[in-house]
């Protein structure tokens, strides 16, 4: 059997949402008695009084009510009439009504009450425990409703914030497009040099061929320089094509399980002439993470650029040695490429991933390779780190999702 102390457990926390309950009875002493029965020191519930049906309607229109306890037998408008009026008004039709009556619990009276809009009945003399339990239940329903309204509002606010973030992202993408425009300008600027060289060399060739009694050996060096310029021009265009591919490649292509060893062997076969030219040694250890679910083409591009750069930027004092390893690093697969090459000064290390940045002028190249690697990695939610020491070598750490 519940005691009054136990019934306090039925009363929800009302400090978050204010709770107002309207008590309606034509006898003031009944209102005081009912409030005394229901109220607790720490329930934070406000009890409003109405001595007639007309006054009850006025208060219901002015206040936000959690519940109405409505006496049935009142002079003027009785409880049933008040309930019907409340049901006809949009502002008040959802307020739960409990009829309080001394009429015997006859089926006809109960049916009339529910038809008028009641959700429950309390019969006099009131049973304290039952009365408090019923009121507590409706207060709890009211608080749950208000909490749902609060959550819905927060959801709408969150959606608004997300919309603002989408708009901000759109502005960022617009900026990226402008950066791409700048990139196109930069690329065209860098392409002007080999094109101008070709034009100049062709002019010299034409002038030379117009001379009388020309030996073939006189034009051979010029033709060689033209071919060299054309080759560099073609390589630059290939690099630009790769940048565009990385930027715009269809993301819907499903990644596959790719063995690191297989891709490395393919890269080594492709650059075998470069390996032989420099006498490079490549050591690998993929034991900790032998494969990864990734784009095969992108992984090949990463390994190709890192390995070929390590060979091309080797020190003239020693043959290039490249060590390639993999490991598991939290949510990432860590690919490390370490060499014993030229290395870089501290002040130059921040420029490594810049587009068209060439920090060693004596090495042929467009300065696009590492920018491609960085773009591939970041487009796949990864990250790349670089450390270098001048005269000792460099290390790239690629974190792939």
mmCIF file of C-alpha atoms in Angstrom:
data_model
loop_
_atom_site.group_PDB
_atom_site.id
_atom_site.type_symbol
_atom_site.label_atom_id
_atom_site.label_comp_id
_atom_site.label_asym_id
_atom_site.label_seq_id
_atom_site.Cartn_x
_atom_site.Cartn_y
_atom_site.Cartn_z
ATOM 1 C CA UNK A 1 0.000 0.000 0.000
ATOM 2 C CA UNK A 2 1.364 3.433 -0.986
ATOM 3 C CA UNK A 3 1.878 6.061 1.669
ATOM 4 C CA UNK A 4 1.824 9.811 1.077
ATOM 5 C CA UNK A 5 5.624 9.769 1.231
ATOM 6 C CA UNK A 6 5.767 7.131 -1.504
ATOM 7 C CA UNK A 7 3.405 9.120 -3.710
ATOM 8 C CA UNK A 8 5.951 11.940 -3.984
ATOM 9 C CA UNK A 9 7.794 9.602 -6.311
ATOM 10 C CA UNK A 10 4.918 9.952 -8.794
ATOM 11 C CA UNK A 11 5.443 13.715 -9.042
ATOM 12 C CA UNK A 12 7.893 14.504 -11.883
ATOM 13 C CA UNK A 13 10.434 17.304 -11.785
ATOM 14 C CA UNK A 14 8.545 20.485 -12.604
ATOM 15 C CA UNK A 15 11.488 22.895 -12.392
ATOM 16 C CA UNK A 16 12.206 22.735 -16.126
ATOM 17 C CA UNK A 17 8.676 23.499 -17.364
ATOM 18 C CA UNK A 18 6.208 25.517 -15.215
ATOM 19 C CA UNK A 19 3.079 23.540 -14.325
ATOM 20 C CA UNK A 20 -0.285 25.188 -13.663
ATOM 21 C CA UNK A 21 -3.402 23.276 -12.589
ATOM 22 C CA UNK A 22 -6.854 24.877 -12.560
ATOM 23 C CA UNK A 23 -9.230 23.852 -9.751
ATOM 24 C CA UNK A 24 -12.888 24.710 -10.436
ATOM 25 C CA UNK A 25 -15.589 24.582 -7.747
ATOM 26 C CA UNK A 26 -18.318 27.011 -6.697
ATOM 27 C CA UNK A 27 -17.422 26.426 -3.024
ATOM 28 C CA UNK A 28 -14.161 28.171 -1.962
ATOM 29 C CA UNK A 29 -13.632 25.740 0.924
ATOM 30 C CA UNK A 30 -13.563 22.836 -1.543
ATOM 31 C CA UNK A 31 -10.869 24.574 -3.569
ATOM 32 C CA UNK A 32 -8.700 25.168 -0.506
ATOM 33 C CA UNK A 33 -9.186 21.596 0.631
ATOM 34 C CA UNK A 34 -8.279 20.188 -2.801
ATOM 35 C CA UNK A 35 -5.166 22.333 -3.070
ATOM 36 C CA UNK A 36 -4.118 21.260 0.418
ATOM 37 C CA UNK A 37 -4.567 17.635 -0.572
ATOM 38 C CA UNK A 38 -2.494 17.925 -3.775
ATOM 39 C CA UNK A 39 0.264 20.388 -2.983
ATOM 40 C CA UNK A 40 3.721 19.444 -1.757
ATOM 41 C CA UNK A 41 6.417 21.832 -0.594
ATOM 42 C CA UNK A 42 8.804 20.992 -3.435
ATOM 43 C CA UNK A 43 6.443 20.154 -6.309
ATOM 44 C CA UNK A 44 6.741 23.617 -7.992
ATOM 45 C CA UNK A 45 3.131 23.382 -9.182
ATOM 46 C CA UNK A 46 0.897 26.472 -9.277
ATOM 47 C CA UNK A 47 -2.780 25.925 -8.422
ATOM 48 C CA UNK A 48 -5.292 28.400 -9.863
ATOM 49 C CA UNK A 49 -8.861 28.786 -8.507
ATOM 50 C CA UNK A 50 -12.133 29.402 -10.344
ATOM 51 C CA UNK A 51 -15.482 29.681 -8.538
ATOM 52 C CA UNK A 52 -17.682 29.344 -11.634
ATOM 53 C CA UNK A 53 -17.750 27.935 -15.150
ATOM 54 C CA UNK A 54 -17.452 31.421 -16.663
ATOM 55 C CA UNK A 55 -14.374 32.211 -14.587
ATOM 56 C CA UNK A 56 -12.862 28.843 -15.493
ATOM 57 C CA UNK A 57 -13.238 29.609 -19.220
ATOM 58 C CA UNK A 58 -11.580 33.013 -18.771
ATOM 59 C CA UNK A 59 -8.579 31.569 -16.919
ATOM 60 C CA UNK A 60 -8.200 28.711 -19.423
ATOM 61 C CA UNK A 61 -7.952 31.231 -22.259
ATOM 62 C CA UNK A 62 -5.323 33.312 -20.433
ATOM 63 C CA UNK A 63 -3.070 30.627 -18.952
ATOM 64 C CA UNK A 64 -1.223 27.553 -20.184
ATOM 65 C CA UNK A 65 -2.704 24.740 -18.123
ATOM 66 C CA UNK A 66 -1.429 21.225 -17.556
ATOM 67 C CA UNK A 67 -4.742 19.972 -16.103
ATOM 68 C CA UNK A 68 -8.227 21.063 -15.028
ATOM 69 C CA UNK A 69 -10.039 19.511 -12.062
ATOM 70 C CA UNK A 70 -13.635 20.503 -12.744
ATOM 71 C CA UNK A 71 -16.596 20.188 -10.379
ATOM 72 C CA UNK A 72 -19.694 18.908 -12.166
ATOM 73 C CA UNK A 73 -22.499 20.436 -10.081
ATOM 74 C CA UNK A 74 -22.203 24.228 -10.161
ATOM 75 C CA UNK A 75 -24.841 26.965 -10.490
ATOM 76 C CA UNK A 76 -24.985 28.617 -13.916
ATOM 77 C CA UNK A 77 -22.749 26.600 -16.205
ATOM 78 C CA UNK A 78 -22.249 23.103 -14.892
ATOM 79 C CA UNK A 79 -19.058 21.143 -15.416
ATOM 80 C CA UNK A 80 -20.252 19.349 -18.538
ATOM 81 C CA UNK A 81 -21.124 22.641 -20.250
ATOM 82 C CA UNK A 82 -17.737 24.117 -19.364
ATOM 83 C CA UNK A 83 -15.994 21.066 -20.810
ATOM 84 C CA UNK A 84 -17.939 21.315 -24.069
ATOM 85 C CA UNK A 85 -16.977 24.991 -24.453
ATOM 86 C CA UNK A 86 -13.318 24.166 -23.817
ATOM 87 C CA UNK A 87 -13.418 21.431 -26.478
ATOM 88 C CA UNK A 88 -14.769 23.914 -29.039
ATOM 89 C CA UNK A 89 -11.860 26.348 -28.565
ATOM 90 C CA UNK A 90 -8.563 25.476 -30.314
ATOM 91 C CA UNK A 91 -6.412 26.917 -27.526
ATOM 92 C CA UNK A 92 -8.053 24.808 -24.817
ATOM 93 C CA UNK A 93 -9.317 21.649 -26.548
ATOM 94 C CA UNK A 94 -6.206 19.606 -25.610
ATOM 95 C CA UNK A 95 -6.215 20.433 -21.889
ATOM 96 C CA UNK A 96 -7.051 17.214 -19.982
ATOM 97 C CA UNK A 97 -10.108 17.519 -17.719
ATOM 98 C CA UNK A 98 -10.843 15.410 -14.638
ATOM 99 C CA UNK A 99 -14.409 15.751 -13.382
ATOM 100 C CA UNK A 100 -14.821 15.963 -9.608
ATOM 101 C CA UNK A 101 -18.325 14.977 -8.602
ATOM 102 C CA UNK A 102 -20.467 13.753 -5.723
ATOM 103 C CA UNK A 103 -22.936 12.154 -8.145
ATOM 104 C CA UNK A 104 -23.188 8.411 -7.745
ATOM 105 C CA UNK A 105 -21.033 6.439 -10.171
ATOM 106 C CA UNK A 106 -23.897 5.743 -12.514
ATOM 107 C CA UNK A 107 -23.163 4.736 -16.091
ATOM 108 C CA UNK A 108 -25.243 7.556 -17.598
ATOM 109 C CA UNK A 109 -23.338 10.278 -15.727
ATOM 110 C CA UNK A 110 -19.958 8.785 -16.597
ATOM 111 C CA UNK A 111 -20.864 8.495 -20.296
ATOM 112 C CA UNK A 112 -22.126 12.091 -20.342
ATOM 113 C CA UNK A 113 -18.876 13.242 -18.787
ATOM 114 C CA UNK A 114 -16.669 11.449 -21.322
ATOM 115 C CA UNK A 115 -18.844 12.724 -24.183
ATOM 116 C CA UNK A 116 -18.349 16.250 -22.833
ATOM 117 C CA UNK A 117 -14.588 15.815 -22.979
ATOM 118 C CA UNK A 118 -13.451 14.350 -19.672
ATOM 119 C CA UNK A 119 -10.392 12.114 -19.512
ATOM 120 C CA UNK A 120 -11.147 10.795 -16.021
ATOM 121 C CA UNK A 121 -13.417 11.035 -12.961
ATOM 122 C CA UNK A 122 -12.832 11.588 -9.241
ATOM 123 C CA UNK A 123 -15.756 10.804 -6.966
ATOM 124 C CA UNK A 124 -16.389 12.526 -3.647
ATOM 125 C CA UNK A 125 -15.386 11.946 -0.979
ATOM 126 C CA UNK A 126 -11.945 12.010 -2.610
ATOM 127 C CA UNK A 127 -9.484 9.253 -1.842
ATOM 128 C CA UNK A 128 -6.171 11.100 -1.157
ATOM 129 C CA UNK A 129 -3.847 8.481 -2.630
ATOM 130 C CA UNK A 130 -5.913 7.913 -5.775
ATOM 131 C CA UNK A 131 -6.437 11.639 -6.308
ATOM 132 C CA UNK A 132 -2.725 12.442 -5.987
ATOM 133 C CA UNK A 133 -1.713 9.511 -8.192
ATOM 134 C CA UNK A 134 -4.080 10.543 -11.003
ATOM 135 C CA UNK A 135 -2.995 14.184 -10.913
ATOM 136 C CA UNK A 136 0.663 13.158 -10.845
ATOM 137 C CA UNK A 137 0.145 10.992 -13.925
ATOM 138 C CA UNK A 138 -1.357 13.866 -15.926
ATOM 139 C CA UNK A 139 1.387 16.218 -14.757
ATOM 140 C CA UNK A 140 3.930 13.684 -15.959
ATOM 141 C CA UNK A 141 2.193 13.454 -19.355
ATOM 142 C CA UNK A 142 2.208 17.235 -19.591
ATOM 143 C CA UNK A 143 5.931 17.431 -18.790
ATOM 144 C CA UNK A 144 6.695 14.741 -21.363
ATOM 145 C CA UNK A 145 4.746 16.714 -23.941
ATOM 146 C CA UNK A 146 6.645 19.908 -23.097
ATOM 147 C CA UNK A 147 9.937 18.031 -23.242
ATOM 148 C CA UNK A 148 9.057 16.704 -26.691
ATOM 149 C CA UNK A 149 8.221 20.247 -27.775
ATOM 150 C CA UNK A 150 11.592 21.399 -26.449
ATOM 151 C CA UNK A 151 13.390 18.602 -28.304
ATOM 152 C CA UNK A 152 11.505 19.441 -31.493
ATOM 153 C CA UNK A 153 12.509 23.071 -31.152
ATOM 154 C CA UNK A 154 16.132 22.115 -30.557
ATOM 155 C CA UNK A 155 15.952 19.844 -33.601
ATOM 156 C CA UNK A 156 14.650 22.712 -35.696
ATOM 157 C CA UNK A 157 17.403 24.952 -34.349
ATOM 158 C CA UNK A 158 19.952 22.248 -35.136
ATOM 159 C CA UNK A 159 18.577 21.927 -38.647
ATOM 160 C CA UNK A 160 18.894 25.676 -39.007
ATOM 161 C CA UNK A 161 22.504 25.485 -37.841
ATOM 162 C CA UNK A 162 23.161 22.674 -40.300
ATOM 163 C CA UNK A 163 21.621 24.753 -43.055
ATOM 164 C CA UNK A 164 23.894 27.632 -42.124
ATOM 165 C CA UNK A 165 26.862 25.258 -42.161
ATOM 166 C CA UNK A 166 25.814 24.054 -45.610
ATOM 167 C CA UNK A 167 25.695 27.643 -46.760
ATOM 168 C CA UNK A 168 29.113 28.241 -45.229
ATOM 169 C CA UNK A 169 30.411 25.134 -46.961
ATOM 170 C CA UNK A 170 28.967 26.444 -50.209
ATOM 171 C CA UNK A 171 30.878 29.674 -49.705
ATOM 172 C CA UNK A 172 34.026 27.642 -49.012
ATOM 173 C CA UNK A 173 33.497 25.636 -52.202
ATOM 174 C CA UNK A 174 33.057 28.878 -54.087
ATOM 175 C CA UNK A 175 36.408 29.961 -52.699
ATOM 176 C CA UNK A 176 37.887 26.605 -53.756
ATOM 177 C CA UNK A 177 36.605 27.217 -57.267
ATOM 178 C CA UNK A 178 38.340 30.571 -57.240
ATOM 179 C CA UNK A 179 41.500 28.832 -56.060
ATOM 180 C CA UNK A 180 41.120 26.432 -58.976
ATOM 181 C CA UNK A 181 40.849 29.396 -61.293
ATOM 182 C CA UNK A 182 44.081 30.702 -59.788
ATOM 183 C CA UNK A 183 45.584 27.270 -60.304
ATOM 184 C CA UNK A 184 44.624 27.336 -63.988
ATOM 185 C CA UNK A 185 46.252 30.736 -64.304
ATOM 186 C CA UNK A 186 49.401 29.515 -62.569
ATOM 187 C CA UNK A 187 49.527 26.402 -64.715
ATOM 188 C CA UNK A 188 49.158 28.372 -67.923
ATOM 189 C CA UNK A 189 51.883 30.731 -66.720
ATOM 190 C CA UNK A 190 54.267 27.837 -66.057
ATOM 191 C CA UNK A 191 53.489 26.304 -69.434
ATOM 192 C CA UNK A 192 54.488 29.458 -71.244
ATOM 193 C CA UNK A 193 58.194 28.879 -70.618
ATOM 194 C CA UNK A 194 58.566 25.537 -72.477
ATOM 195 C CA UNK A 195 56.249 26.752 -75.234
ATOM 196 C CA UNK A 196 58.359 29.883 -75.717
ATOM 197 C CA UNK A 197 61.471 27.728 -75.751
ATOM 198 C CA UNK A 198 59.988 25.586 -78.497
ATOM 199 C CA UNK A 199 59.057 28.630 -80.563
ATOM 200 C CA UNK A 200 62.485 30.139 -80.149
ATOM 201 C CA UNK A 201 64.275 26.914 -81.017
ATOM 202 C CA UNK A 202 62.135 26.456 -84.125
ATOM 203 C CA UNK A 203 63.045 29.968 -85.237
ATOM 204 C CA UNK A 204 66.739 29.231 -84.750
ATOM 205 C CA UNK A 205 66.338 25.967 -86.637
ATOM 206 C CA UNK A 206 64.656 27.720 -89.534
ATOM 207 C CA UNK A 207 67.405 30.329 -89.698
ATOM 208 C CA UNK A 208 70.059 27.635 -89.613
ATOM 209 C CA UNK A 209 68.421 25.558 -92.336
ATOM 210 C CA UNK A 210 68.294 28.601 -94.590
ATOM 211 C CA UNK A 211 72.055 28.901 -94.533
ATOM 212 C CA UNK A 212 73.828 27.404 -97.471
ATOM 213 C CA UNK A 213 75.968 24.277 -97.333
ATOM 214 C CA UNK A 214 74.704 23.244 -93.829
ATOM 215 C CA UNK A 215 75.984 19.982 -92.380
ATOM 216 C CA UNK A 216 73.368 17.809 -90.567
ATOM 217 C CA UNK A 217 75.482 17.813 -87.443
ATOM 218 C CA UNK A 218 74.854 21.550 -87.096
ATOM 219 C CA UNK A 219 71.087 21.060 -86.513
ATOM 220 C CA UNK A 220 71.238 17.877 -84.480
ATOM 221 C CA UNK A 221 71.816 19.648 -81.096
ATOM 222 C CA UNK A 222 68.982 22.067 -81.800
ATOM 223 C CA UNK A 223 66.597 19.236 -82.653
ATOM 224 C CA UNK A 224 67.641 17.489 -79.449
ATOM 225 C CA UNK A 225 66.812 20.593 -77.406
ATOM 226 C CA UNK A 226 63.426 20.846 -79.127
ATOM 227 C CA UNK A 227 62.638 17.246 -78.264
ATOM 228 C CA UNK A 228 63.702 17.842 -74.680
ATOM 229 C CA UNK A 229 61.446 20.896 -74.361
ATOM 230 C CA UNK A 230 58.540 19.036 -75.915
ATOM 231 C CA UNK A 231 59.087 16.134 -73.518
ATOM 232 C CA UNK A 232 59.036 18.411 -70.490
ATOM 233 C CA UNK A 233 55.919 20.081 -71.832
ATOM 234 C CA UNK A 234 54.162 16.728 -72.241
ATOM 235 C CA UNK A 235 55.162 15.608 -68.731
ATOM 236 C CA UNK A 236 53.772 18.817 -67.273
ATOM 237 C CA UNK A 237 50.498 18.293 -69.087
ATOM 238 C CA UNK A 238 50.336 14.733 -67.760
ATOM 239 C CA UNK A 239 50.834 16.033 -64.224
ATOM 240 C CA UNK A 240 48.079 18.592 -64.721
ATOM 241 C CA UNK A 241 45.787 15.850 -66.006
ATOM 242 C CA UNK A 242 46.534 13.839 -62.854
ATOM 243 C CA UNK A 243 45.677 16.835 -60.647
ATOM 244 C CA UNK A 244 42.358 17.223 -62.449
ATOM 245 C CA UNK A 245 41.659 13.495 -62.098
ATOM 246 C CA UNK A 246 42.263 13.585 -58.360
ATOM 247 C CA UNK A 247 40.078 16.678 -57.977
ATOM 248 C CA UNK A 248 37.117 15.511 -60.028
ATOM 249 C CA UNK A 249 37.351 11.715 -60.058
ATOM 250 C CA UNK A 250 34.003 10.056 -59.406
ATOM 251 C CA UNK A 251 33.853 9.228 -55.681
ATOM 252 C CA UNK A 252 31.233 6.500 -56.242
ATOM 253 C CA UNK A 253 33.898 4.062 -57.460
ATOM 254 C CA UNK A 254 34.058 1.415 -54.741
ATOM 255 C CA UNK A 255 37.502 0.862 -53.182
ATOM 256 C CA UNK A 256 38.976 -2.618 -53.168
ATOM 257 C CA UNK A 257 41.352 -4.611 -51.020
ATOM 258 C CA UNK A 258 44.794 -3.714 -52.370
ATOM 259 C CA UNK A 259 48.107 -5.390 -51.300
ATOM 260 C CA UNK A 260 50.899 -2.826 -50.741
ATOM 261 C CA UNK A 261 53.526 -5.261 -52.045
ATOM 262 C CA UNK A 262 51.698 -5.738 -55.327
ATOM 263 C CA UNK A 263 51.389 -1.997 -55.958
ATOM 264 C CA UNK A 264 55.026 -1.355 -55.005
ATOM 265 C CA UNK A 265 56.277 -4.048 -57.387
ATOM 266 C CA UNK A 266 54.221 -2.456 -60.172
ATOM 267 C CA UNK A 267 55.753 0.955 -59.396
ATOM 268 C CA UNK A 268 59.279 -0.506 -59.283
ATOM 269 C CA UNK A 269 58.750 -2.104 -62.681
ATOM 270 C CA UNK A 270 57.510 1.201 -64.102
ATOM 271 C CA UNK A 271 60.551 3.158 -62.818
ATOM 272 C CA UNK A 272 63.145 0.409 -63.296
ATOM 273 C CA UNK A 273 65.282 2.661 -65.534
ATOM 274 C CA UNK A 274 65.319 5.327 -62.820
ATOM 275 C CA UNK A 275 66.248 2.740 -60.176
ATOM 276 C CA UNK A 276 69.098 1.439 -62.327
ATOM 277 C CA UNK A 277 70.329 4.916 -63.229
ATOM 278 C CA UNK A 278 70.758 5.902 -59.572
ATOM 279 C CA UNK A 279 71.598 2.440 -58.243
ATOM 280 C CA UNK A 280 68.724 2.754 -55.755
ATOM 281 C CA UNK A 281 67.923 0.161 -53.095
ATOM 282 C CA UNK A 282 64.282 -0.206 -52.021
ATOM 283 C CA UNK A 283 63.487 -2.176 -48.857
ATOM 284 C CA UNK A 284 59.906 -2.850 -47.773
ATOM 285 C CA UNK A 285 58.154 -4.378 -44.783
ATOM 286 C CA UNK A 286 54.376 -4.645 -45.004
ATOM 287 C CA UNK A 287 54.004 -7.293 -42.305
ATOM 288 C CA UNK A 288 52.029 -5.116 -39.861
ATOM 289 C CA UNK A 289 49.496 -4.025 -42.511
ATOM 290 C CA UNK A 290 49.895 -6.003 -45.751
ATOM 291 C CA UNK A 291 46.843 -4.547 -47.522
ATOM 292 C CA UNK A 292 44.285 -1.763 -47.403
ATOM 293 C CA UNK A 293 40.789 -1.122 -48.743
ATOM 294 C CA UNK A 294 41.528 1.780 -51.059
ATOM 295 C CA UNK A 295 41.523 2.959 -54.659
ATOM 296 C CA UNK A 296 44.168 0.956 -56.499
ATOM 297 C CA UNK A 297 44.933 3.826 -58.882
ATOM 298 C CA UNK A 298 45.293 6.348 -56.055
ATOM 299 C CA UNK A 299 47.521 4.086 -53.961
ATOM 300 C CA UNK A 300 49.753 3.541 -56.976
ATOM 301 C CA UNK A 301 49.942 7.303 -57.520
ATOM 302 C CA UNK A 302 50.949 7.835 -53.873
ATOM 303 C CA UNK A 303 53.700 5.210 -53.960
ATOM 304 C CA UNK A 304 54.930 6.257 -57.407
ATOM 305 C CA UNK A 305 55.362 9.914 -56.456
ATOM 306 C CA UNK A 306 56.945 9.243 -53.047
ATOM 307 C CA UNK A 307 59.363 6.564 -54.269
ATOM 308 C CA UNK A 308 60.392 8.317 -57.496
ATOM 309 C CA UNK A 309 60.944 11.581 -55.596
ATOM 310 C CA UNK A 310 63.113 9.779 -53.039
ATOM 311 C CA UNK A 311 65.304 8.488 -55.879
ATOM 312 C CA UNK A 312 65.471 11.693 -57.901
ATOM 313 C CA UNK A 313 66.320 13.823 -54.853
ATOM 314 C CA UNK A 314 69.072 11.482 -53.656
ATOM 315 C CA UNK A 315 72.417 12.760 -52.398
ATOM 316 C CA UNK A 316 75.348 12.704 -54.845
ATOM 317 C CA UNK A 317 77.514 11.412 -51.981
ATOM 318 C CA UNK A 318 75.700 8.088 -51.588
ATOM 319 C CA UNK A 319 73.388 5.746 -53.408
ATOM 320 C CA UNK A 320 69.706 6.163 -52.569
ATOM 321 C CA UNK A 321 68.241 3.821 -49.979
ATOM 322 C CA UNK A 322 64.475 3.871 -49.496
ATOM 323 C CA UNK A 323 62.660 2.053 -46.696
ATOM 324 C CA UNK A 324 58.894 1.563 -47.041
ATOM 325 C CA UNK A 325 56.798 0.209 -44.152
ATOM 326 C CA UNK A 326 53.191 -0.010 -43.037
ATOM 327 C CA UNK A 327 51.592 -0.124 -39.593
ATOM 328 C CA UNK A 328 48.208 0.240 -37.896
ATOM 329 C CA UNK A 329 47.761 3.628 -36.211
ATOM 330 C CA UNK A 330 44.326 3.824 -34.567
ATOM 331 C CA UNK A 331 41.723 4.210 -37.315
ATOM 332 C CA UNK A 332 44.428 4.651 -39.942
ATOM 333 C CA UNK A 333 46.845 2.521 -41.901
ATOM 334 C CA UNK A 334 50.200 4.290 -41.691
ATOM 335 C CA UNK A 335 52.407 4.160 -44.793
ATOM 336 C CA UNK A 336 55.961 5.422 -44.175
ATOM 337 C CA UNK A 337 58.523 6.188 -46.886
ATOM 338 C CA UNK A 338 62.000 7.105 -45.577
ATOM 339 C CA UNK A 339 65.084 7.950 -47.654
ATOM 340 C CA UNK A 340 68.721 9.036 -47.194
ATOM 341 C CA UNK A 341 68.549 11.785 -49.778
ATOM 342 C CA UNK A 342 69.337 15.488 -49.894
ATOM 343 C CA UNK A 343 66.864 16.537 -47.210
ATOM 344 C CA UNK A 344 65.532 20.060 -46.805
ATOM 345 C CA UNK A 345 66.170 23.086 -44.657
ATOM 346 C CA UNK A 346 63.578 23.831 -41.965
ATOM 347 C CA UNK A 347 62.440 26.999 -43.732
ATOM 348 C CA UNK A 348 61.697 25.074 -46.945
ATOM 349 C CA UNK A 349 59.786 22.137 -45.480
ATOM 350 C CA UNK A 350 56.453 23.969 -45.441
ATOM 351 C CA UNK A 351 56.641 24.377 -49.228
ATOM 352 C CA UNK A 352 56.920 20.659 -50.030
ATOM 353 C CA UNK A 353 53.250 20.123 -50.877
ATOM 354 C CA UNK A 354 52.755 23.369 -52.784
ATOM 355 C CA UNK A 355 51.697 23.260 -56.432
ATOM 356 C CA UNK A 356 54.621 23.761 -58.847
ATOM 357 C CA UNK A 357 57.100 24.018 -55.944
ATOM 358 C CA UNK A 358 60.553 22.756 -56.917
ATOM 359 C CA UNK A 359 63.053 23.087 -54.090
ATOM 360 C CA UNK A 360 65.961 21.480 -55.959
ATOM 361 C CA UNK A 361 66.325 23.109 -59.381
ATOM 362 C CA UNK A 362 68.827 20.555 -60.666
ATOM 363 C CA UNK A 363 66.173 17.792 -60.705
ATOM 364 C CA UNK A 364 63.779 17.532 -63.642
ATOM 365 C CA UNK A 365 60.109 17.756 -62.741
ATOM 366 C CA UNK A 366 57.029 19.959 -62.619
ATOM 367 C CA UNK A 367 56.683 20.211 -58.844
ATOM 368 C CA UNK A 368 53.195 18.713 -58.948
ATOM 369 C CA UNK A 369 53.739 15.167 -57.632
ATOM 370 C CA UNK A 370 53.615 15.805 -53.881
ATOM 371 C CA UNK A 371 50.670 18.165 -54.300
ATOM 372 C CA UNK A 372 48.839 15.286 -56.000
ATOM 373 C CA UNK A 373 49.714 12.939 -53.120
ATOM 374 C CA UNK A 374 48.439 15.415 -50.529
ATOM 375 C CA UNK A 375 45.207 15.949 -52.432
ATOM 376 C CA UNK A 376 44.564 12.211 -52.797
ATOM 377 C CA UNK A 377 45.181 11.594 -49.099
ATOM 378 C CA UNK A 378 43.043 14.473 -47.838
ATOM 379 C CA UNK A 379 40.206 13.694 -50.272
ATOM 380 C CA UNK A 380 40.032 10.272 -48.587
ATOM 381 C CA UNK A 381 39.905 11.771 -45.052
ATOM 382 C CA UNK A 382 43.534 10.947 -44.428
ATOM 383 C CA UNK A 383 46.547 13.071 -43.562
ATOM 384 C CA UNK A 384 50.216 13.290 -44.536
ATOM 385 C CA UNK A 385 53.190 14.381 -42.440
ATOM 386 C CA UNK A 386 56.722 15.236 -43.518
ATOM 387 C CA UNK A 387 60.030 15.457 -41.672
ATOM 388 C CA UNK A 388 63.412 16.175 -43.167
ATOM 389 C CA UNK A 389 66.994 16.965 -42.180
ATOM 390 C CA UNK A 390 69.340 18.650 -44.617
ATOM 391 C CA UNK A 391 72.052 16.267 -45.780
ATOM 392 C CA UNK A 392 70.495 13.296 -43.947
ATOM 393 C CA UNK A 393 67.201 12.502 -45.656
ATOM 394 C CA UNK A 394 63.417 12.778 -45.461
ATOM 395 C CA UNK A 395 60.460 10.801 -44.178
ATOM 396 C CA UNK A 396 56.850 10.885 -45.348
ATOM 397 C CA UNK A 397 54.121 9.462 -43.101
ATOM 398 C CA UNK A 398 50.819 8.883 -44.910
ATOM 399 C CA UNK A 399 47.756 8.102 -42.744
ATOM 400 C CA UNK A 400 45.101 6.380 -44.855
ATOM 401 C CA UNK A 401 41.565 5.638 -43.642
#
